[in-house]
CSV table of C-alpha atoms in Angstrom, one decimal:
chain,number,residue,atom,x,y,z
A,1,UNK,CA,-2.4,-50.8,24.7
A,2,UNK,CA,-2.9,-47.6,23.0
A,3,UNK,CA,-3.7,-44.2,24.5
A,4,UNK,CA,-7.2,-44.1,23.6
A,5,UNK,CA,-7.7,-47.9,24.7
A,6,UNK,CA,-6.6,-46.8,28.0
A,7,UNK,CA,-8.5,-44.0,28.1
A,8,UNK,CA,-11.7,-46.2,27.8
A,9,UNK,CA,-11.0,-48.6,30.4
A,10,UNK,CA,-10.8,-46.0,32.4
A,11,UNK,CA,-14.1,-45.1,32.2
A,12,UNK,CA,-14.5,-48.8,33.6
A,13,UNK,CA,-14.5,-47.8,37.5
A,14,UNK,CA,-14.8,-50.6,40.1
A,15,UNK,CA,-16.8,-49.1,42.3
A,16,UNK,CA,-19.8,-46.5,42.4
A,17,UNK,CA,-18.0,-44.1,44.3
A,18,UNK,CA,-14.9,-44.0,42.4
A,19,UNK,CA,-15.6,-41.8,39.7
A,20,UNK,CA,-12.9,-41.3,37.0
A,21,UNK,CA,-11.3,-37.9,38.4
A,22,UNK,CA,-10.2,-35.7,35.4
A,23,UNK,CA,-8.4,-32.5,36.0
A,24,UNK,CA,-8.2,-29.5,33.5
A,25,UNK,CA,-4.7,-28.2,32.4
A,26,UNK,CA,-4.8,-25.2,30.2
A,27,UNK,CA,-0.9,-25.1,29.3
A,28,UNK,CA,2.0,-27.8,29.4
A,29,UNK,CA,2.7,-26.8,32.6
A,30,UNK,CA,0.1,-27.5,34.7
A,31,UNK,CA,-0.4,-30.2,32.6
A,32,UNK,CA,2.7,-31.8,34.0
A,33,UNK,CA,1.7,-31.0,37.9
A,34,UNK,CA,-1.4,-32.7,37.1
A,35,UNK,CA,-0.1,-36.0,35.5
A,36,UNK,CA,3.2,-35.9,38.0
A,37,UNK,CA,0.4,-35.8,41.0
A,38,UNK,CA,-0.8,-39.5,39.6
A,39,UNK,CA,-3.5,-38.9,37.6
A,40,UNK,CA,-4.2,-41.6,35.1
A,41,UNK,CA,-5.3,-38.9,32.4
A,42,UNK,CA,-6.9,-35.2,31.4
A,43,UNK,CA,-9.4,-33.4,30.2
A,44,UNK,CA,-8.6,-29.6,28.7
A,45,UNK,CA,-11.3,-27.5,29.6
A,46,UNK,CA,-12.1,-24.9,26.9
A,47,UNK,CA,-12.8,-21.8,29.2
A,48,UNK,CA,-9.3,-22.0,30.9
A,49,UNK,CA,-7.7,-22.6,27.7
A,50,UNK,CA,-9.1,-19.4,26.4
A,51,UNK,CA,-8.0,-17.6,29.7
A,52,UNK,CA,-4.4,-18.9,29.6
A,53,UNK,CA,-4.5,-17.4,25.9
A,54,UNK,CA,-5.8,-14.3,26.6
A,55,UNK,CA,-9.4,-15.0,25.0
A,56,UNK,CA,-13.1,-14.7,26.6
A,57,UNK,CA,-14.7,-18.1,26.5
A,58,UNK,CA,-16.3,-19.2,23.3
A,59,UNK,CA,-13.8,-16.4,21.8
A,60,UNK,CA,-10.5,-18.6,21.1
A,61,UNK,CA,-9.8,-19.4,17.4
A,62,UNK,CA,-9.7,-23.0,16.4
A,63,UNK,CA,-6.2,-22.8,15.0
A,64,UNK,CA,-5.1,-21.7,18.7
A,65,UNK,CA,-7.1,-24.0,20.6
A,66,UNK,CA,-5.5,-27.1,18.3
A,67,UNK,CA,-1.7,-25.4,18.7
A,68,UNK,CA,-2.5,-25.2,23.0
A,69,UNK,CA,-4.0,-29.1,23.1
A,70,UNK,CA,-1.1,-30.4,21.2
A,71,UNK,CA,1.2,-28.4,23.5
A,72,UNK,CA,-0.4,-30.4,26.7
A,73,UNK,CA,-1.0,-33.7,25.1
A,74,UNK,CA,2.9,-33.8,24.3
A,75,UNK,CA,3.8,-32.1,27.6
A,76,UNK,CA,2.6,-35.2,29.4
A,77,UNK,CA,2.6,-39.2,29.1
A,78,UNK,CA,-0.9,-40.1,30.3
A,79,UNK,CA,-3.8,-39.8,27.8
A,80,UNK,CA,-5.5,-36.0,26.7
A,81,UNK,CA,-9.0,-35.6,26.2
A,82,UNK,CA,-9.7,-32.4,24.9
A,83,UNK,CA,-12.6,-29.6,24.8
A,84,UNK,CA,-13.2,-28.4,21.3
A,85,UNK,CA,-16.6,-26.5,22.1
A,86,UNK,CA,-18.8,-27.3,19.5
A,87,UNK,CA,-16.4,-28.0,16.7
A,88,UNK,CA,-15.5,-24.4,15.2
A,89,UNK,CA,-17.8,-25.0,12.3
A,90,UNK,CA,-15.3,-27.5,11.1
A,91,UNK,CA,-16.8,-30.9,9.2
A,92,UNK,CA,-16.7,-33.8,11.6
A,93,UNK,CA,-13.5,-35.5,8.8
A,94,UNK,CA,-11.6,-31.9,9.8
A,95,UNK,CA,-12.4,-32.0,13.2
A,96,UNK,CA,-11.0,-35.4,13.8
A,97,UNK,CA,-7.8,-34.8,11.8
A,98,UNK,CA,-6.8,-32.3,13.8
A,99,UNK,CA,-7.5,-33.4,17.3
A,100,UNK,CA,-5.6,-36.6,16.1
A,101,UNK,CA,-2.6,-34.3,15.1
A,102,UNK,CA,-2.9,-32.7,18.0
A,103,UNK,CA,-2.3,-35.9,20.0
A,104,UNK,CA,-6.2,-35.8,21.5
A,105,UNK,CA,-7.7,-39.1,22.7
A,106,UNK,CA,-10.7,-37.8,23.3
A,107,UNK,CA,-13.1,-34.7,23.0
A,108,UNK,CA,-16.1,-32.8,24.8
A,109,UNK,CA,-18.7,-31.6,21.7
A,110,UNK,CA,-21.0,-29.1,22.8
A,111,UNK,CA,-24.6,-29.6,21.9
A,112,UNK,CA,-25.3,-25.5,21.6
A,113,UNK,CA,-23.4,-22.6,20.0
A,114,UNK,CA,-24.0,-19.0,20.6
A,115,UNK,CA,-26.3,-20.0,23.7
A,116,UNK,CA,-28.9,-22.0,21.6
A,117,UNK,CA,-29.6,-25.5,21.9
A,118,UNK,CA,-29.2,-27.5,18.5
A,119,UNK,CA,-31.8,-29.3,17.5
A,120,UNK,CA,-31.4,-33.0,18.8
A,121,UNK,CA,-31.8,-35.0,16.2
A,122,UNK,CA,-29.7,-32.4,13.3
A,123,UNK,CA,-26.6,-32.9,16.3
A,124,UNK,CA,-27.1,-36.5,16.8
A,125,UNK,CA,-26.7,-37.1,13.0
A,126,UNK,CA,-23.5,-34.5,13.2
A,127,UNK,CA,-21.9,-37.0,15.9
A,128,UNK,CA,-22.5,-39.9,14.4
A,129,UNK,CA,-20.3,-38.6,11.3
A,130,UNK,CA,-18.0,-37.8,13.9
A,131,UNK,CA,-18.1,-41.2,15.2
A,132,UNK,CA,-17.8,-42.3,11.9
A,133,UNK,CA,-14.4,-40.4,10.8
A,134,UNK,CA,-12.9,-41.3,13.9
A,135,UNK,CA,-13.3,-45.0,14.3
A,136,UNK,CA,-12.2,-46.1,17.3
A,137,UNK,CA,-9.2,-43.3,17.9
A,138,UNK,CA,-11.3,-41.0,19.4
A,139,UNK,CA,-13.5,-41.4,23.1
A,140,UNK,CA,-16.6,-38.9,21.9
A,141,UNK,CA,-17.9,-37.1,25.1
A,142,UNK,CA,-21.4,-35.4,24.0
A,143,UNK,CA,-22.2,-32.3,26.5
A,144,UNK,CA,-25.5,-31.7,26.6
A,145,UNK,CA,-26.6,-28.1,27.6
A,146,UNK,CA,-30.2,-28.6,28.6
A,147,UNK,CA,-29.5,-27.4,32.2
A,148,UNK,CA,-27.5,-24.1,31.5
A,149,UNK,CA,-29.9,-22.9,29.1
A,150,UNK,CA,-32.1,-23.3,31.6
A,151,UNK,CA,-34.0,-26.4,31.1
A,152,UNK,CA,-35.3,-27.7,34.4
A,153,UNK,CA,-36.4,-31.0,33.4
A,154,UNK,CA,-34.4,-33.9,33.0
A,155,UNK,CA,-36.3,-35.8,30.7
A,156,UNK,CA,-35.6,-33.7,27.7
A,157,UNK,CA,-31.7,-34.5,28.8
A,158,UNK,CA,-32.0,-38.1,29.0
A,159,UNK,CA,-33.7,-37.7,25.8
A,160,UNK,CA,-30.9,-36.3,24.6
A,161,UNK,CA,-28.4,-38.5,25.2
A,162,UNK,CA,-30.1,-41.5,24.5
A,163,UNK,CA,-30.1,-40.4,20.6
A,164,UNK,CA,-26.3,-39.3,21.1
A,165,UNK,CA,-25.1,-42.5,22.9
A,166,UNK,CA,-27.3,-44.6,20.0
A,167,UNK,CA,-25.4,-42.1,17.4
A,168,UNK,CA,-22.0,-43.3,18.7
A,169,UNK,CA,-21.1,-40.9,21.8
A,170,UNK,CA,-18.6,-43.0,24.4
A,171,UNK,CA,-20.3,-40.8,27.0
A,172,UNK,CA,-22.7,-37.9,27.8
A,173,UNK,CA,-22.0,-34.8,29.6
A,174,UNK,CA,-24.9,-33.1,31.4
A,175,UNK,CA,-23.1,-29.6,32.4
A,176,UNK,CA,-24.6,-28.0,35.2
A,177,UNK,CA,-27.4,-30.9,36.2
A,178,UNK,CA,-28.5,-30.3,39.9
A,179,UNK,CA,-26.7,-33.0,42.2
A,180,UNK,CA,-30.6,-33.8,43.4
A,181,UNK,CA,-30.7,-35.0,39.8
A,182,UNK,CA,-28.4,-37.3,39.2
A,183,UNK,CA,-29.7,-40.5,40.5
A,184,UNK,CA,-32.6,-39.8,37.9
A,185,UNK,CA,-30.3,-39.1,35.2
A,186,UNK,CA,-28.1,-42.2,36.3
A,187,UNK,CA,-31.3,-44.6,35.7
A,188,UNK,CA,-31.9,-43.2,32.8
A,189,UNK,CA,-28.8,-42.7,30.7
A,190,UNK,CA,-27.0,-45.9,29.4
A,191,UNK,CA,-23.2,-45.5,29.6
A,192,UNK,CA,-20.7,-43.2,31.3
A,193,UNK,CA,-22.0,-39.9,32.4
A,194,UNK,CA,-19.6,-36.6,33.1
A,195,UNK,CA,-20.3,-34.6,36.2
A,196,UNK,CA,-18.7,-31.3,36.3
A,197,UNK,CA,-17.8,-30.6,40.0
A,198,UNK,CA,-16.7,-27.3,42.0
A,199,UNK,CA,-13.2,-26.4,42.9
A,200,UNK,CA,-13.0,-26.4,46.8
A,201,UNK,CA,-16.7,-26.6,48.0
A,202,UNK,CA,-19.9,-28.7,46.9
A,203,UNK,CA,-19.8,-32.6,46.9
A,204,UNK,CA,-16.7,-34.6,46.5
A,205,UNK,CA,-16.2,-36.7,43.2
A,206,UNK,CA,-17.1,-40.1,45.7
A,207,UNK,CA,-20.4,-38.1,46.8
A,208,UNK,CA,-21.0,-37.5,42.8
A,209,UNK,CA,-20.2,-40.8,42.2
A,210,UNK,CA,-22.5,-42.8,44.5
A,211,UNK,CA,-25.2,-39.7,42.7
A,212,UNK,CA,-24.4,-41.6,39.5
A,213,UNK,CA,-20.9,-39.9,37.8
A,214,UNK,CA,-18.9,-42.0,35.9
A,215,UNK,CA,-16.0,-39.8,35.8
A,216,UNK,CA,-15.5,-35.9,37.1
A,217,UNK,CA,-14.4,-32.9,35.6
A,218,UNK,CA,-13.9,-29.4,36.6
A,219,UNK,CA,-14.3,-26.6,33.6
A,220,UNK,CA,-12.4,-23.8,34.3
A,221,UNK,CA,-12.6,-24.1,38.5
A,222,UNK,CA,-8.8,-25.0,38.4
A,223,UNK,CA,-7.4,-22.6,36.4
A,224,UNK,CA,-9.7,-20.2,38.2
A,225,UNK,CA,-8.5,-21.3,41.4
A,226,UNK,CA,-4.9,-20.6,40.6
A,227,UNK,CA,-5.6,-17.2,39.1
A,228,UNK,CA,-6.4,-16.3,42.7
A,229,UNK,CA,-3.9,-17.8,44.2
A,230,UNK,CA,-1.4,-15.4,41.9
A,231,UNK,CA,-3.1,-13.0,43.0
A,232,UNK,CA,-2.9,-13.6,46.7
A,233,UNK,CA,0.7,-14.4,45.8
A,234,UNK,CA,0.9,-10.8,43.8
A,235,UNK,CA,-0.8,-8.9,46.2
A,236,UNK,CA,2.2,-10.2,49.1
A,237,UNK,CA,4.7,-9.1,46.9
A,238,UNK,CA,4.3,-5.6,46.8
């Protein structure tokens, strides 16, 4: 069984409160910790990616951003899915090529850029060329942005990703959608759904799962989290 065929079962989960838990390494290293801790697979988010290379968020060149993934995804045995915001301007052929190269099973694709929503429909068409180029070799996560651009209502997200799971996305990624939310979401989205969950407080990836999360990730809260732990560990040393 391939990477990427693994990657999708996983997505499978036996039970409503066992979401698909996917840590965030932004280098090899912590890559390693991750997958050497027992988890089946990653997820690289794009923010702590740009902080391990020195870059604001949004702010790290694509050329960088393809050189870290490909640094983790051959760091580690266990598949890679990785965050390549919304695609660097690149056409979907491009884009697929190199997170292939790179040794990606996967990617998040942003459905805003430069703090605007796209339009829905102009985006869903853009991933279904995606969809297209990669065949099967790529699990397409669509994050949809309704929430933290301050969209209260959920039914212009489920919207949303019923035109990007009919376009070809594997899964849809609500970023920021209130926990009280979820069990409407869950109802109305058909497929796996990504949950984004805090480092250290706010519900547990069961509690998101019985809400309706198919699998959980973290953004940046790890590599956050171990920035101030350096600097706990910085601050002892002197």
């Amino acid at each position: 069984m391939s990477k990427v065929e693994i990657f999708r079962k996983l997505h499978r989960r036996p039970a409503q409160d066992d979401p698909l838990v996917l840590p965030g390494p932004w280098d090899a290293a912590s890559a390693r910790v991750f997958a050497e801790a027992g988890h089946p697979a990653l997820a690289t988010p794009s923010a702590g990616v740009a902080a391990a290379l020195g870059y604001e968020d949004g702010a790290t060149p694509a050329d960088e951003m393809f050189a870290a993934v490909a640094r983790i995804a051959r760091a580690v045995d266990v598949p890679v899915s990785a965050d390549v915001e919304s695609g660097y301007g690149m056409a979907p052929k491009e884009l697929v090529e190199r997170l292939l190269e790179a040794g990606a099973v996967g990617c998040n694709l942003e459905d805003s850029n430069g703090g605007v929503l796209k339009d829905p429909h102009q985006h869903a068409e853009w991933l279904a060329e995606v969809r297209y180029a990669a065949g099967d070799a790529l699990f397409v996560n669509a994050r949809i942005d309704t929430f933290v651009r301050g969209v209260e209502d959920p039914e212009p997200t489920i919207e949303r990703a019923a035109l990007y799971t009919a376009a070809g996305a594997d899964c849809v990624y609500p970023i920021g959608a209130p926990a009280k939310v979820l069990p409407l979401l869950r109802a109305g989205i058909h497929g796996p759904i990504n949950v984004i969950a805090l480092v250290g407080s706010g519900l547990s990836p069961a509690e998101l799962g019985e809400r309706g999360a198919t699998r959980v990730t973290f953004g940046p809260g790890l590599q956050r989290r171990s920035s101030e732990i350096l600097s706990e560990l910085a601050a002892e040393m002197r």
